[in-house]
């Protein structure tokens, strides 16, 4: 959807809004953006999958591939958006694979878990194969190069996420926030950033505009990831016992301020019998430090950089929608 909005022109947006408090929710701004794009953004939409009319239109448009009909330009944007979401979904499915060795009897029968793993691998591979086939049909070598490199980034990023810490039985990695950002770019930001750049390439924009689109996608996704990491610490309705990643941005920043040894000590103090972590105790320790406020500041920093990239595009409804999305993920009050 982001890539589709970047390509779309129009009038009547005015200047970009700042990162002020208040405003619509995430679902509201996405809904408004979908109206501008003109279709539901998710290829998993049941309405789309079950619509005979839409399927017939799609089949007819596919016949234009290889021709110079002007409608093909619009079809190729749509195709790029679906390719991006196919890749994203494929990797989400692959992430659903569970470690059989860590399962407990209460998790369910072993044979069911093994079957689930097989389905996750096959389903993810199927989606990825379809994405690669559609990518080749765009017949643009630069776009193929960009999206292919994004797939490589995703694989590398997931490898980093799943790699074990050198310290035995350690629940958290010894990384700096700069290293955290490098890993998040690979596993979360690269696909969106390079898809936005690819959209500009398909629209035949200059290399400068392509880089601006890349910067928007990169910083938008970074702020979105930071917003997600912050939810267990800022959301009032979150459960005190709710688990959170000890490699999330607030925890990594907390470790930077506190020091590795002191952070490990806090984790061990929060572990009870059977090495069960008391997340309420850890959450309070992180909130008492500078990790949460620093993560909020970093989220807003990336949001401002995304808005700065949008300023390079002419005012339009699409630009306003993209700005509203940024403002939503950088609002914490």
CSV table of C-alpha atoms in Angstrom, one decimal:
chain,number,residue,atom,x,y,z
A,1,UNK,CA,0.0,0.0,0.0
A,2,UNK,CA,2.8,2.4,0.8
A,3,UNK,CA,4.4,1.9,-2.6
A,4,UNK,CA,1.0,2.4,-4.3
A,5,UNK,CA,0.4,5.6,-2.4
A,6,UNK,CA,3.8,6.9,-3.4
A,7,UNK,CA,3.0,6.5,-7.0
A,8,UNK,CA,-0.4,8.1,-6.8
A,9,UNK,CA,-0.8,11.8,-7.7
A,10,UNK,CA,-3.6,14.2,-6.8
A,11,UNK,CA,-4.4,17.5,-5.2
A,12,UNK,CA,-5.5,19.1,-1.9
A,13,UNK,CA,-3.2,17.9,0.8
A,14,UNK,CA,-1.3,21.0,1.8
A,15,UNK,CA,1.7,20.7,4.1
A,16,UNK,CA,2.5,17.7,6.2
A,17,UNK,CA,1.3,17.5,9.8
A,18,UNK,CA,3.7,17.2,12.6
A,19,UNK,CA,4.0,14.4,15.1
A,20,UNK,CA,1.3,15.8,17.4
A,21,UNK,CA,-0.7,13.9,20.0
A,22,UNK,CA,-4.3,12.9,19.3
A,23,UNK,CA,-5.7,11.9,15.9
A,24,UNK,CA,-7.1,8.8,14.3
A,25,UNK,CA,-6.2,5.2,15.1
A,26,UNK,CA,-4.0,2.9,13.0
A,27,UNK,CA,-7.0,1.1,11.5
A,28,UNK,CA,-8.6,4.4,10.6
A,29,UNK,CA,-5.6,5.8,8.8
A,30,UNK,CA,-5.1,2.5,6.9
A,31,UNK,CA,-8.8,2.5,5.9
A,32,UNK,CA,-8.5,6.0,4.6
A,33,UNK,CA,-5.3,5.0,2.7
A,34,UNK,CA,-7.1,2.0,1.1
A,35,UNK,CA,-9.8,4.3,-0.2
A,36,UNK,CA,-7.2,6.4,-2.0
A,37,UNK,CA,-5.5,3.4,-3.5
A,38,UNK,CA,-8.8,2.0,-4.5
A,39,UNK,CA,-8.7,-1.5,-3.3
A,40,UNK,CA,-8.1,-3.6,-0.1
A,41,UNK,CA,-4.4,-3.8,0.4
A,42,UNK,CA,-4.2,-7.4,1.5
A,43,UNK,CA,-4.2,-10.1,-1.1
A,44,UNK,CA,-5.6,-12.3,1.7
A,45,UNK,CA,-8.9,-10.4,1.6
A,46,UNK,CA,-11.7,-12.9,1.3
A,47,UNK,CA,-13.8,-10.5,-0.6
A,48,UNK,CA,-11.1,-10.4,-3.3
A,49,UNK,CA,-10.4,-14.1,-3.3
A,50,UNK,CA,-14.1,-15.0,-3.6
A,51,UNK,CA,-15.0,-12.4,-6.1
A,52,UNK,CA,-15.6,-13.9,-9.6
A,53,UNK,CA,-15.7,-10.4,-11.2
A,54,UNK,CA,-12.4,-9.4,-9.8
A,55,UNK,CA,-10.8,-12.7,-10.8
A,56,UNK,CA,-12.1,-12.2,-14.4
A,57,UNK,CA,-10.7,-8.7,-14.5
A,58,UNK,CA,-7.4,-9.9,-13.2
A,59,UNK,CA,-7.2,-12.6,-15.8
A,60,UNK,CA,-7.9,-10.2,-18.6
A,61,UNK,CA,-5.3,-7.7,-17.4
A,62,UNK,CA,-2.7,-10.5,-17.3
A,63,UNK,CA,-3.1,-10.9,-21.0
A,64,UNK,CA,-1.7,-7.4,-21.4
A,65,UNK,CA,1.7,-8.5,-20.0
A,66,UNK,CA,4.3,-8.1,-22.8
A,67,UNK,CA,2.3,-5.3,-24.5
A,68,UNK,CA,2.6,-1.6,-24.3
A,69,UNK,CA,-1.0,-0.9,-23.4
A,70,UNK,CA,-1.1,2.1,-20.9
A,71,UNK,CA,-3.3,0.1,-18.5
A,72,UNK,CA,-0.3,-2.2,-17.9
A,73,UNK,CA,1.5,0.5,-15.9
A,74,UNK,CA,-1.3,0.5,-13.4
A,75,UNK,CA,-1.5,-3.3,-13.4
A,76,UNK,CA,2.2,-3.5,-12.7
A,77,UNK,CA,1.9,-1.3,-9.6
A,78,UNK,CA,-0.8,-3.4,-8.3
A,79,UNK,CA,1.3,-6.5,-9.1
A,80,UNK,CA,4.3,-5.1,-7.2
A,81,UNK,CA,2.2,-4.4,-4.2
A,82,UNK,CA,0.9,-8.0,-4.2
A,83,UNK,CA,4.4,-9.4,-4.7
A,84,UNK,CA,5.6,-7.5,-1.7
A,85,UNK,CA,2.8,-8.8,0.5
A,86,UNK,CA,3.3,-12.3,-0.8
A,87,UNK,CA,6.9,-12.2,0.3
A,88,UNK,CA,6.1,-10.6,3.6
A,89,UNK,CA,3.4,-13.3,4.3
A,90,UNK,CA,5.7,-16.1,3.2
A,91,UNK,CA,8.3,-15.1,5.8
A,92,UNK,CA,5.6,-14.7,8.4
A,93,UNK,CA,4.4,-18.3,7.7
A,94,UNK,CA,8.0,-19.5,7.9
A,95,UNK,CA,8.4,-17.8,11.2
A,96,UNK,CA,5.6,-20.0,12.5
A,97,UNK,CA,7.9,-23.0,12.5
A,98,UNK,CA,8.3,-24.2,16.1
A,99,UNK,CA,11.4,-25.8,17.7
A,100,UNK,CA,10.3,-29.4,18.4
A,101,UNK,CA,13.1,-29.8,21.0
A,102,UNK,CA,11.6,-27.0,23.2
A,103,UNK,CA,8.0,-28.3,23.2
A,104,UNK,CA,6.3,-29.4,26.3
A,105,UNK,CA,3.5,-31.9,26.7
A,106,UNK,CA,1.0,-29.2,27.3
A,107,UNK,CA,1.8,-27.7,23.8
A,108,UNK,CA,0.0,-30.5,22.0
A,109,UNK,CA,0.8,-33.9,20.4
A,110,UNK,CA,4.3,-34.0,18.8
A,111,UNK,CA,3.0,-35.4,15.5
A,112,UNK,CA,0.6,-32.5,15.1
A,113,UNK,CA,3.4,-30.0,15.7
A,114,UNK,CA,5.6,-31.8,13.1
A,115,UNK,CA,2.8,-31.7,10.6
A,116,UNK,CA,2.3,-28.0,11.3
A,117,UNK,CA,6.0,-27.4,10.7
A,118,UNK,CA,5.8,-29.2,7.3
A,119,UNK,CA,2.7,-27.1,6.3
A,120,UNK,CA,4.5,-23.9,7.4
A,121,UNK,CA,7.5,-24.7,5.2
A,122,UNK,CA,5.4,-25.8,2.2
A,123,UNK,CA,3.0,-22.9,2.4
A,124,UNK,CA,5.7,-20.3,2.8
A,125,UNK,CA,7.7,-21.8,-0.1
A,126,UNK,CA,4.5,-21.8,-2.3
A,127,UNK,CA,3.9,-18.1,-1.6
A,128,UNK,CA,7.5,-17.2,-2.2
A,129,UNK,CA,7.6,-19.1,-5.5
A,130,UNK,CA,4.5,-17.3,-6.7
A,131,UNK,CA,6.0,-14.0,-5.7
A,132,UNK,CA,9.2,-14.8,-7.7
A,133,UNK,CA,7.2,-15.8,-10.7
A,134,UNK,CA,5.2,-12.6,-10.7
A,135,UNK,CA,8.3,-10.6,-10.1
A,136,UNK,CA,9.8,-12.0,-13.3
A,137,UNK,CA,6.7,-11.1,-15.2
A,138,UNK,CA,7.2,-7.4,-14.4
A,139,UNK,CA,10.1,-7.5,-17.0
A,140,UNK,CA,12.1,-4.9,-15.2
A,141,UNK,CA,15.7,-6.0,-14.3
A,142,UNK,CA,16.2,-3.3,-11.7
A,143,UNK,CA,13.0,-4.1,-9.9
A,144,UNK,CA,13.9,-7.8,-9.9
A,145,UNK,CA,17.3,-6.9,-8.4
A,146,UNK,CA,15.8,-4.7,-5.7
A,147,UNK,CA,13.1,-7.2,-4.6
A,148,UNK,CA,15.5,-10.1,-4.8
A,149,UNK,CA,18.0,-8.3,-2.6
A,150,UNK,CA,15.2,-7.6,-0.1
A,151,UNK,CA,14.5,-11.3,0.1
A,152,UNK,CA,18.2,-11.9,0.8
A,153,UNK,CA,18.0,-9.2,3.5
A,154,UNK,CA,15.0,-10.9,5.1
A,155,UNK,CA,16.8,-14.3,5.2
A,156,UNK,CA,19.9,-12.7,6.8
A,157,UNK,CA,17.8,-10.7,9.3
A,158,UNK,CA,15.8,-13.8,10.4
A,159,UNK,CA,19.1,-15.7,10.8
A,160,UNK,CA,20.4,-13.0,13.2
A,161,UNK,CA,17.1,-13.1,15.1
A,162,UNK,CA,17.3,-16.9,15.6
A,163,UNK,CA,21.0,-17.1,16.4
A,164,UNK,CA,21.8,-18.1,20.0
A,165,UNK,CA,23.7,-15.8,22.3
A,166,UNK,CA,27.2,-16.9,23.1
A,167,UNK,CA,26.3,-17.0,26.7
A,168,UNK,CA,24.6,-20.3,27.7
A,169,UNK,CA,21.0,-20.1,28.7
A,170,UNK,CA,21.0,-16.3,28.1
A,171,UNK,CA,17.6,-14.8,27.1
A,172,UNK,CA,19.0,-11.6,25.6
A,173,UNK,CA,21.7,-10.6,23.1
A,174,UNK,CA,24.7,-8.4,23.8
A,175,UNK,CA,24.0,-5.9,21.1
A,176,UNK,CA,24.1,-2.1,20.9
A,177,UNK,CA,21.2,0.0,19.6
A,178,UNK,CA,23.1,0.6,16.3
A,179,UNK,CA,23.5,-3.2,15.8
A,180,UNK,CA,19.8,-3.6,16.7
A,181,UNK,CA,18.9,-1.1,13.9
A,182,UNK,CA,21.0,-2.9,11.4
A,183,UNK,CA,19.2,-6.2,12.2
A,184,UNK,CA,15.8,-4.6,12.1
A,185,UNK,CA,16.5,-3.0,8.8
A,186,UNK,CA,17.3,-6.5,7.4
A,187,UNK,CA,14.4,-8.3,8.9
A,188,UNK,CA,11.7,-5.6,8.8
A,189,UNK,CA,12.6,-2.5,6.8
A,190,UNK,CA,14.5,-3.6,3.7
A,191,UNK,CA,11.4,-5.1,2.0
A,192,UNK,CA,9.2,-2.0,2.4
A,193,UNK,CA,12.1,0.4,1.6
A,194,UNK,CA,13.1,-1.4,-1.6
A,195,UNK,CA,9.5,-1.9,-2.7
A,196,UNK,CA,8.9,1.8,-2.4
A,197,UNK,CA,12.0,2.4,-4.5
A,198,UNK,CA,10.9,-0.3,-7.0
A,199,UNK,CA,7.5,1.5,-7.4
A,200,UNK,CA,9.3,4.7,-8.4
A,201,UNK,CA,11.4,2.7,-10.9
A,202,UNK,CA,8.3,1.3,-12.5
A,203,UNK,CA,6.9,4.8,-12.6
A,204,UNK,CA,10.1,5.8,-14.4
A,205,UNK,CA,11.1,8.4,-11.8
A,206,UNK,CA,14.7,9.6,-11.4
A,207,UNK,CA,17.3,7.9,-9.2
A,208,UNK,CA,16.9,10.8,-6.7
A,209,UNK,CA,13.2,10.3,-6.3
A,210,UNK,CA,13.7,6.6,-6.0
A,211,UNK,CA,16.1,7.2,-3.1
A,212,UNK,CA,13.6,9.5,-1.4
A,213,UNK,CA,11.0,6.7,-1.6
A,214,UNK,CA,13.5,4.3,-0.2
A,215,UNK,CA,14.2,6.6,2.7
A,216,UNK,CA,10.5,6.9,3.4
A,217,UNK,CA,10.0,3.2,3.4
A,218,UNK,CA,13.0,2.6,5.6
A,219,UNK,CA,12.2,5.2,8.3
A,220,UNK,CA,8.5,4.4,8.3
A,221,UNK,CA,9.1,0.7,9.0
A,222,UNK,CA,11.7,1.5,11.6
A,223,UNK,CA,9.3,3.7,13.5
A,224,UNK,CA,6.6,1.1,13.1
A,225,UNK,CA,8.9,-1.6,14.6
A,226,UNK,CA,9.8,0.7,17.5
A,227,UNK,CA,6.1,1.5,18.1
A,228,UNK,CA,5.4,-2.3,18.2
A,229,UNK,CA,8.3,-2.9,20.7
A,230,UNK,CA,7.1,-0.2,22.9
A,231,UNK,CA,3.5,-1.4,23.3
A,232,UNK,CA,4.1,-3.7,26.4
A,233,UNK,CA,5.6,-0.6,28.2
A,234,UNK,CA,3.1,2.1,27.2
A,235,UNK,CA,-0.2,0.4,26.5
A,236,UNK,CA,-2.4,0.8,29.6
A,237,UNK,CA,-4.5,-2.3,28.9
A,238,UNK,CA,-1.4,-4.6,28.5
A,239,UNK,CA,-1.2,-7.4,31.1
A,240,UNK,CA,1.5,-7.2,33.8
A,241,UNK,CA,2.4,-10.8,33.1
A,242,UNK,CA,2.5,-10.4,29.3
A,243,UNK,CA,5.9,-11.6,27.9
A,244,UNK,CA,7.9,-9.3,25.7
A,245,UNK,CA,11.2,-9.7,23.8
A,246,UNK,CA,14.3,-9.0,25.9
A,247,UNK,CA,15.9,-8.0,22.6
A,248,UNK,CA,13.2,-5.3,21.9
A,249,UNK,CA,14.3,-1.7,21.5
A,250,UNK,CA,13.4,-0.6,25.1
A,251,UNK,CA,15.4,-3.5,26.6
A,252,UNK,CA,18.4,-3.0,24.3
A,253,UNK,CA,18.5,0.7,25.2
A,254,UNK,CA,18.0,-0.1,28.9
A,255,UNK,CA,21.0,-2.4,28.6
A,256,UNK,CA,23.1,0.3,27.0
A,257,UNK,CA,22.4,2.7,29.8
A,258,UNK,CA,22.7,0.1,32.6
A,259,UNK,CA,25.5,-2.1,31.3
A,260,UNK,CA,25.5,-5.7,30.3
A,261,UNK,CA,26.4,-7.2,33.6
A,262,UNK,CA,23.8,-5.2,35.6
A,263,UNK,CA,21.2,-6.1,33.0
A,264,UNK,CA,22.0,-9.8,33.2
A,265,UNK,CA,21.8,-9.5,37.0
A,266,UNK,CA,18.3,-8.0,36.7
A,267,UNK,CA,17.2,-10.8,34.5
A,268,UNK,CA,18.5,-13.5,36.8
A,269,UNK,CA,16.8,-11.8,39.8
A,270,UNK,CA,13.5,-11.9,37.9
A,271,UNK,CA,13.8,-15.6,37.2
A,272,UNK,CA,12.0,-17.9,39.6
A,273,UNK,CA,11.7,-21.7,39.8
A,274,UNK,CA,12.3,-23.4,36.5
A,275,UNK,CA,13.9,-20.3,35.1
A,276,UNK,CA,10.5,-18.8,34.6
A,277,UNK,CA,10.9,-15.0,34.1
A,278,UNK,CA,8.8,-12.6,36.0
A,279,UNK,CA,8.1,-10.1,33.2
A,280,UNK,CA,6.2,-7.7,35.4
A,281,UNK,CA,9.3,-7.2,37.5
A,282,UNK,CA,11.5,-6.8,34.4
A,283,UNK,CA,9.0,-4.4,32.9
A,284,UNK,CA,9.1,-2.2,35.9
A,285,UNK,CA,12.9,-2.2,35.9
A,286,UNK,CA,13.0,-1.1,32.3
A,287,UNK,CA,10.4,1.6,32.8
A,288,UNK,CA,12.3,2.9,35.8
A,289,UNK,CA,15.3,3.5,33.5
A,290,UNK,CA,15.8,5.4,30.3
A,291,UNK,CA,15.1,2.7,27.9
A,292,UNK,CA,11.4,3.4,27.2
A,293,UNK,CA,11.7,7.2,26.9
A,294,UNK,CA,14.8,6.7,24.6
A,295,UNK,CA,12.9,4.3,22.4
A,296,UNK,CA,10.0,6.8,22.1
A,297,UNK,CA,12.4,9.5,21.1
A,298,UNK,CA,14.0,7.2,18.5
A,299,UNK,CA,10.6,6.2,17.1
A,300,UNK,CA,9.7,9.9,16.6
A,301,UNK,CA,13.2,10.6,15.1
A,302,UNK,CA,12.6,7.9,12.4
A,303,UNK,CA,9.1,9.3,12.0
A,304,UNK,CA,10.4,12.8,11.4
A,305,UNK,CA,12.9,11.5,8.8
A,306,UNK,CA,10.0,9.7,7.0
A,307,UNK,CA,8.0,12.9,6.9
A,308,UNK,CA,11.0,14.8,5.6
A,309,UNK,CA,11.2,12.3,2.7
A,310,UNK,CA,7.5,12.9,2.0
A,311,UNK,CA,8.1,16.6,1.8
A,312,UNK,CA,10.0,15.9,-1.5
A,313,UNK,CA,6.7,14.8,-3.1
A,314,UNK,CA,4.1,17.3,-4.3
A,315,UNK,CA,1.0,17.7,-2.1
A,316,UNK,CA,-1.7,15.1,-2.7
A,317,UNK,CA,-4.2,13.0,-0.8
A,318,UNK,CA,-1.8,10.1,-1.1
A,319,UNK,CA,1.0,12.1,0.5
A,320,UNK,CA,-1.3,13.2,3.3
A,321,UNK,CA,-2.4,9.5,3.9
A,322,UNK,CA,1.3,8.4,4.2
A,323,UNK,CA,2.0,11.2,6.6
A,324,UNK,CA,-1.0,10.2,8.7
A,325,UNK,CA,0.3,6.7,8.9
A,326,UNK,CA,3.6,8.0,10.2
A,327,UNK,CA,1.9,10.2,12.8
A,328,UNK,CA,-0.2,7.3,14.0
A,329,UNK,CA,2.8,5.1,14.8
A,330,UNK,CA,4.7,7.9,16.5
A,331,UNK,CA,1.9,8.9,18.9
A,332,UNK,CA,2.1,7.6,22.4
A,333,UNK,CA,-0.5,9.6,24.3
